[in-house]
PDB file of C-alpha atoms in Angstrom:
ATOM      1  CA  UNK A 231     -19.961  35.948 -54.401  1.00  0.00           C
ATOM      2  CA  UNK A 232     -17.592  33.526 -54.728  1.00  0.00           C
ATOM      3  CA  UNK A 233     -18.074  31.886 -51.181  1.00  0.00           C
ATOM      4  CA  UNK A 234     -21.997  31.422 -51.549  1.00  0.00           C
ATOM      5  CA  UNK A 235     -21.411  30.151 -54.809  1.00  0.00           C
ATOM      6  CA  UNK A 236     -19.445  27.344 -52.730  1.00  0.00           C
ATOM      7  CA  UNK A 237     -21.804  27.432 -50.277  1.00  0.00           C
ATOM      8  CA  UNK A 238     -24.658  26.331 -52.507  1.00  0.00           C
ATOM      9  CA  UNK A 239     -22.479  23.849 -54.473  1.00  0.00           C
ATOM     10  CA  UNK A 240     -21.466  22.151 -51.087  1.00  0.00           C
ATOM     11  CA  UNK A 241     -25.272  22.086 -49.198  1.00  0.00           C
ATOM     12  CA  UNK A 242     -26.652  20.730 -52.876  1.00  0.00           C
ATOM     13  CA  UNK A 243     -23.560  18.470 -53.044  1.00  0.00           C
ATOM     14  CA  UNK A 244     -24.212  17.031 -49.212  1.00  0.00           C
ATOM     15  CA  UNK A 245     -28.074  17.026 -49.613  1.00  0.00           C
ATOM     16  CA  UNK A 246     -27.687  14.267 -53.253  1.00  0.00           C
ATOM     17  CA  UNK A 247     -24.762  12.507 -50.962  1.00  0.00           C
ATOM     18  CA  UNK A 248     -27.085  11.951 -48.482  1.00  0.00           C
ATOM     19  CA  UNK A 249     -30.386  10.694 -51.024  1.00  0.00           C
ATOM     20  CA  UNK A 250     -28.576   8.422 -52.385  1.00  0.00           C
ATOM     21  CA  UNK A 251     -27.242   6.818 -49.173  1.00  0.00           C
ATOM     22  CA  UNK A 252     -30.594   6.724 -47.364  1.00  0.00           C
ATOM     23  CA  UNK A 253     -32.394   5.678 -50.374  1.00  0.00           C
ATOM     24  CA  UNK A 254     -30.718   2.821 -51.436  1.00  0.00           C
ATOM     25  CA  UNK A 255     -33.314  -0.012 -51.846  1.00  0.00           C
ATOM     26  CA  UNK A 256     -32.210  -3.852 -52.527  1.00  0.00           C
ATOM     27  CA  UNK A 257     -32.853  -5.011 -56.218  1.00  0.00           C
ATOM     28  CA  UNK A 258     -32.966  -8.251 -54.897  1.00  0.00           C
ATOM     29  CA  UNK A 259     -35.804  -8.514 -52.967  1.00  0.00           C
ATOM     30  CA  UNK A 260     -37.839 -11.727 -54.822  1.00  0.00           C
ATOM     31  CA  UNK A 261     -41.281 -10.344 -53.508  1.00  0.00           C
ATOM     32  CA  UNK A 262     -41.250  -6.681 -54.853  1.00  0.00           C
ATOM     33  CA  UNK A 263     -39.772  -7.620 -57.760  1.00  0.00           C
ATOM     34  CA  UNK A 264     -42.604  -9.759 -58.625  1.00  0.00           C
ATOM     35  CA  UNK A 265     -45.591  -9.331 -60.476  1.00  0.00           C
ATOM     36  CA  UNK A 266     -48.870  -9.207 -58.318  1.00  0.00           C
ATOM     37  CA  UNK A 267     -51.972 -10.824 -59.980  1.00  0.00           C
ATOM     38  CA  UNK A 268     -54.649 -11.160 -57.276  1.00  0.00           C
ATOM     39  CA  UNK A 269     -52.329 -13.004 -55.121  1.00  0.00           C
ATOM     40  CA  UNK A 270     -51.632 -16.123 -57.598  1.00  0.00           C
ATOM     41  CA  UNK A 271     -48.358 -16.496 -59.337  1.00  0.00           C
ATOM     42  CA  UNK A 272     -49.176 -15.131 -62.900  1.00  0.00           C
ATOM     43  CA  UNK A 273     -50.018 -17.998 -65.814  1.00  0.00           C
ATOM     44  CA  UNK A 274     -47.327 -16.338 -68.557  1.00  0.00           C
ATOM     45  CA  UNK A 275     -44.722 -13.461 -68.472  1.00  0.00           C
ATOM     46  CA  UNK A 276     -45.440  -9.954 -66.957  1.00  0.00           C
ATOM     47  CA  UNK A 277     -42.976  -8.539 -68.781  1.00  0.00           C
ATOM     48  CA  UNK A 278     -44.010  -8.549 -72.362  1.00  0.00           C
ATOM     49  CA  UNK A 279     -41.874  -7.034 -75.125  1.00  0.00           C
ATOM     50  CA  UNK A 280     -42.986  -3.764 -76.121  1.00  0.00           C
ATOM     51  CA  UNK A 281     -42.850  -2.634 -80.113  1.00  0.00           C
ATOM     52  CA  UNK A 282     -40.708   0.447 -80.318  1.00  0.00           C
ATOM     53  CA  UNK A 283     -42.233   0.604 -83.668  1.00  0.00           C
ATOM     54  CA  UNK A 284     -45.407   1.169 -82.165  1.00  0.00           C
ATOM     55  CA  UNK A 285     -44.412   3.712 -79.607  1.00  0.00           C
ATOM     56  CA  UNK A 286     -42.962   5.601 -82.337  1.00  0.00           C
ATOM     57  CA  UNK A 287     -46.312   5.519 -84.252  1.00  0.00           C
ATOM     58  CA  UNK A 288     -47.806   6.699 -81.451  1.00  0.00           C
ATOM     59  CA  UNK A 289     -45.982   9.515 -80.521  1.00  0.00           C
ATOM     60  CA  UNK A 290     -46.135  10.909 -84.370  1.00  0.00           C
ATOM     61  CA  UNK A 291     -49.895  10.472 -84.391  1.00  0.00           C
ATOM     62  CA  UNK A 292     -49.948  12.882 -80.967  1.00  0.00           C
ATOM     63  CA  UNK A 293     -47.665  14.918 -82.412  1.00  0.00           C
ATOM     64  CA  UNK A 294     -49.935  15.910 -85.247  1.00  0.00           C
ATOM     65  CA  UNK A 295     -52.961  15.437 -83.560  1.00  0.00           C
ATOM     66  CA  UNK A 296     -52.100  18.350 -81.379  1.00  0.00           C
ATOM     67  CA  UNK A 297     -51.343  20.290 -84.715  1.00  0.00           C
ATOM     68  CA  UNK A 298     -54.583  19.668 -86.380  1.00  0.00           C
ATOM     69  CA  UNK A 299     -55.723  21.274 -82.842  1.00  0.00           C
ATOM     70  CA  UNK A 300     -54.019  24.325 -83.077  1.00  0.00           C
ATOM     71  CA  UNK A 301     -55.737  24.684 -86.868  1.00  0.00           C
ATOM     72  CA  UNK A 302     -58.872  24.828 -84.890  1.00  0.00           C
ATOM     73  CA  UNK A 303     -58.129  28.938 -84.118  1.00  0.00           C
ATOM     74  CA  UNK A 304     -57.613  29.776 -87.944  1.00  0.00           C
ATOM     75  CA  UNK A 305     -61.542  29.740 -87.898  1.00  0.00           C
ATOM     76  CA  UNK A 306     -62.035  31.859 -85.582  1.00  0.00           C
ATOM     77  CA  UNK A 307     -58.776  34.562 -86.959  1.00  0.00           C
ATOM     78  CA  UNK A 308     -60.813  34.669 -90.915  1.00  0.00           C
ATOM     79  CA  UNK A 309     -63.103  36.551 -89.035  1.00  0.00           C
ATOM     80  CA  UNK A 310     -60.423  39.372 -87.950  1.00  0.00           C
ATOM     81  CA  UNK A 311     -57.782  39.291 -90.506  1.00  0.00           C
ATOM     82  CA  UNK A 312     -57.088  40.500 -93.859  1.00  0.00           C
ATOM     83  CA  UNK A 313     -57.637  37.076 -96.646  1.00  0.00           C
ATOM     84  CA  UNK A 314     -53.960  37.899 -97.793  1.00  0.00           C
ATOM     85  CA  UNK A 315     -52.541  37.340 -94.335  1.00  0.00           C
ATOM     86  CA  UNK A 316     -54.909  34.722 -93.330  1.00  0.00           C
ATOM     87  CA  UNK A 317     -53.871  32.574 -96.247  1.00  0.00           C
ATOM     88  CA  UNK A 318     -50.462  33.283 -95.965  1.00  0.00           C
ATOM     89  CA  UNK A 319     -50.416  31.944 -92.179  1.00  0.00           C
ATOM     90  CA  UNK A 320     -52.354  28.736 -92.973  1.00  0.00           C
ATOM     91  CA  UNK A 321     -50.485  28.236 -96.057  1.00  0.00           C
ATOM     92  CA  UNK A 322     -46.829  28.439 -93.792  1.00  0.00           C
ATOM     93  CA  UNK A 323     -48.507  26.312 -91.088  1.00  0.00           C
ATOM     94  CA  UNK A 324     -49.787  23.362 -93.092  1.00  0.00           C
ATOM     95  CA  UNK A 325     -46.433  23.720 -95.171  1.00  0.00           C
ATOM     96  CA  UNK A 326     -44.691  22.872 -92.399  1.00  0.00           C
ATOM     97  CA  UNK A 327     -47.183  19.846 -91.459  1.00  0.00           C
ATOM     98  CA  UNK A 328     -46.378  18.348 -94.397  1.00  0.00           C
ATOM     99  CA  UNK A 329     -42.688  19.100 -94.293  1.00  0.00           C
ATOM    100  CA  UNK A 330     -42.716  16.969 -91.247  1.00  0.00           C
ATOM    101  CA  UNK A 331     -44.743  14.367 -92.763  1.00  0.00           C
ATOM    102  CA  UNK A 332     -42.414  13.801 -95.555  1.00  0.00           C
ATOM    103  CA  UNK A 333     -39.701  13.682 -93.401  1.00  0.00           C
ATOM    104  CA  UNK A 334     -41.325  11.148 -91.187  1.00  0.00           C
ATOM    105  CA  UNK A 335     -41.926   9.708 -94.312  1.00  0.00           C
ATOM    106  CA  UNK A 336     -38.791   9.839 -95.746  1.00  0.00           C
ATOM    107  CA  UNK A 337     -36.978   8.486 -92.639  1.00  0.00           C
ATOM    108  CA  UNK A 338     -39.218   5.695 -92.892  1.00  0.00           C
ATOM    109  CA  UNK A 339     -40.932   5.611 -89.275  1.00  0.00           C
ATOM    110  CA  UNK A 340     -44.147   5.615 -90.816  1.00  0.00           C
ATOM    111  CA  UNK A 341     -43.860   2.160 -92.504  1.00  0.00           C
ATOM    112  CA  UNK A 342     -45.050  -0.715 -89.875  1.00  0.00           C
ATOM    113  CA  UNK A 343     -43.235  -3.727 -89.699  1.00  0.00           C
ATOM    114  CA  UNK A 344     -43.897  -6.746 -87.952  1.00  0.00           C
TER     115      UNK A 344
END
């Protein structure tokens, strides 16, 4: 047990040894490091800053876009469920939907600043 164990550790070991030899690229190289715009050298930056703001929005609206998806089923479980325990599930779900939305709230990553 002991000696495969090794084994393994020493092929896997070798095998990222040897991927990061062979693949070593150079950072330097002025042409691939460059920004292709139909063959002309580009009129302003490529590289434009990026609002981390506006990634974060982002990612909170998917985030509860994909929850306002999942209420999509409680439709369909009215039809096979007792009211008590139907309303007791949606209640607990959108409780927590708006936990989180205080909370992103709260934090303040909801407010957008400029």
């Amino acid at each position: 047990m002991m000696v495969t164990t090794f084994v393994i550790f020493l092929i896997s070991s070798i095998v990222m040894l040897l991927a990061s030899i062979l693949s070593k690229k150079t950072f330097m190289d002025r042409e691939k490091s460059s920004p292709f715009e139909c063959g002309f050298d580009p009129k302003s930056s490529a590289r434009m800053p990026f609002s981390l703001q506006f990634f974060l929005i982002a990612v909170i609206f998917l985030i509860f876009d994909v929850e306002i998806t999942l209420l999509i089923p409680f439709i369909l479980i009215l039809k096979i469920s007792s009211i008590k325990i139907y309303f007791m599930t949606l209640t607990f779900f959108i409780l927590v939907l708006l936990l989180g939305l205080y909370h992103e709230w709260n934090q303040g990553a909801l407010n957008w600043t400029i």
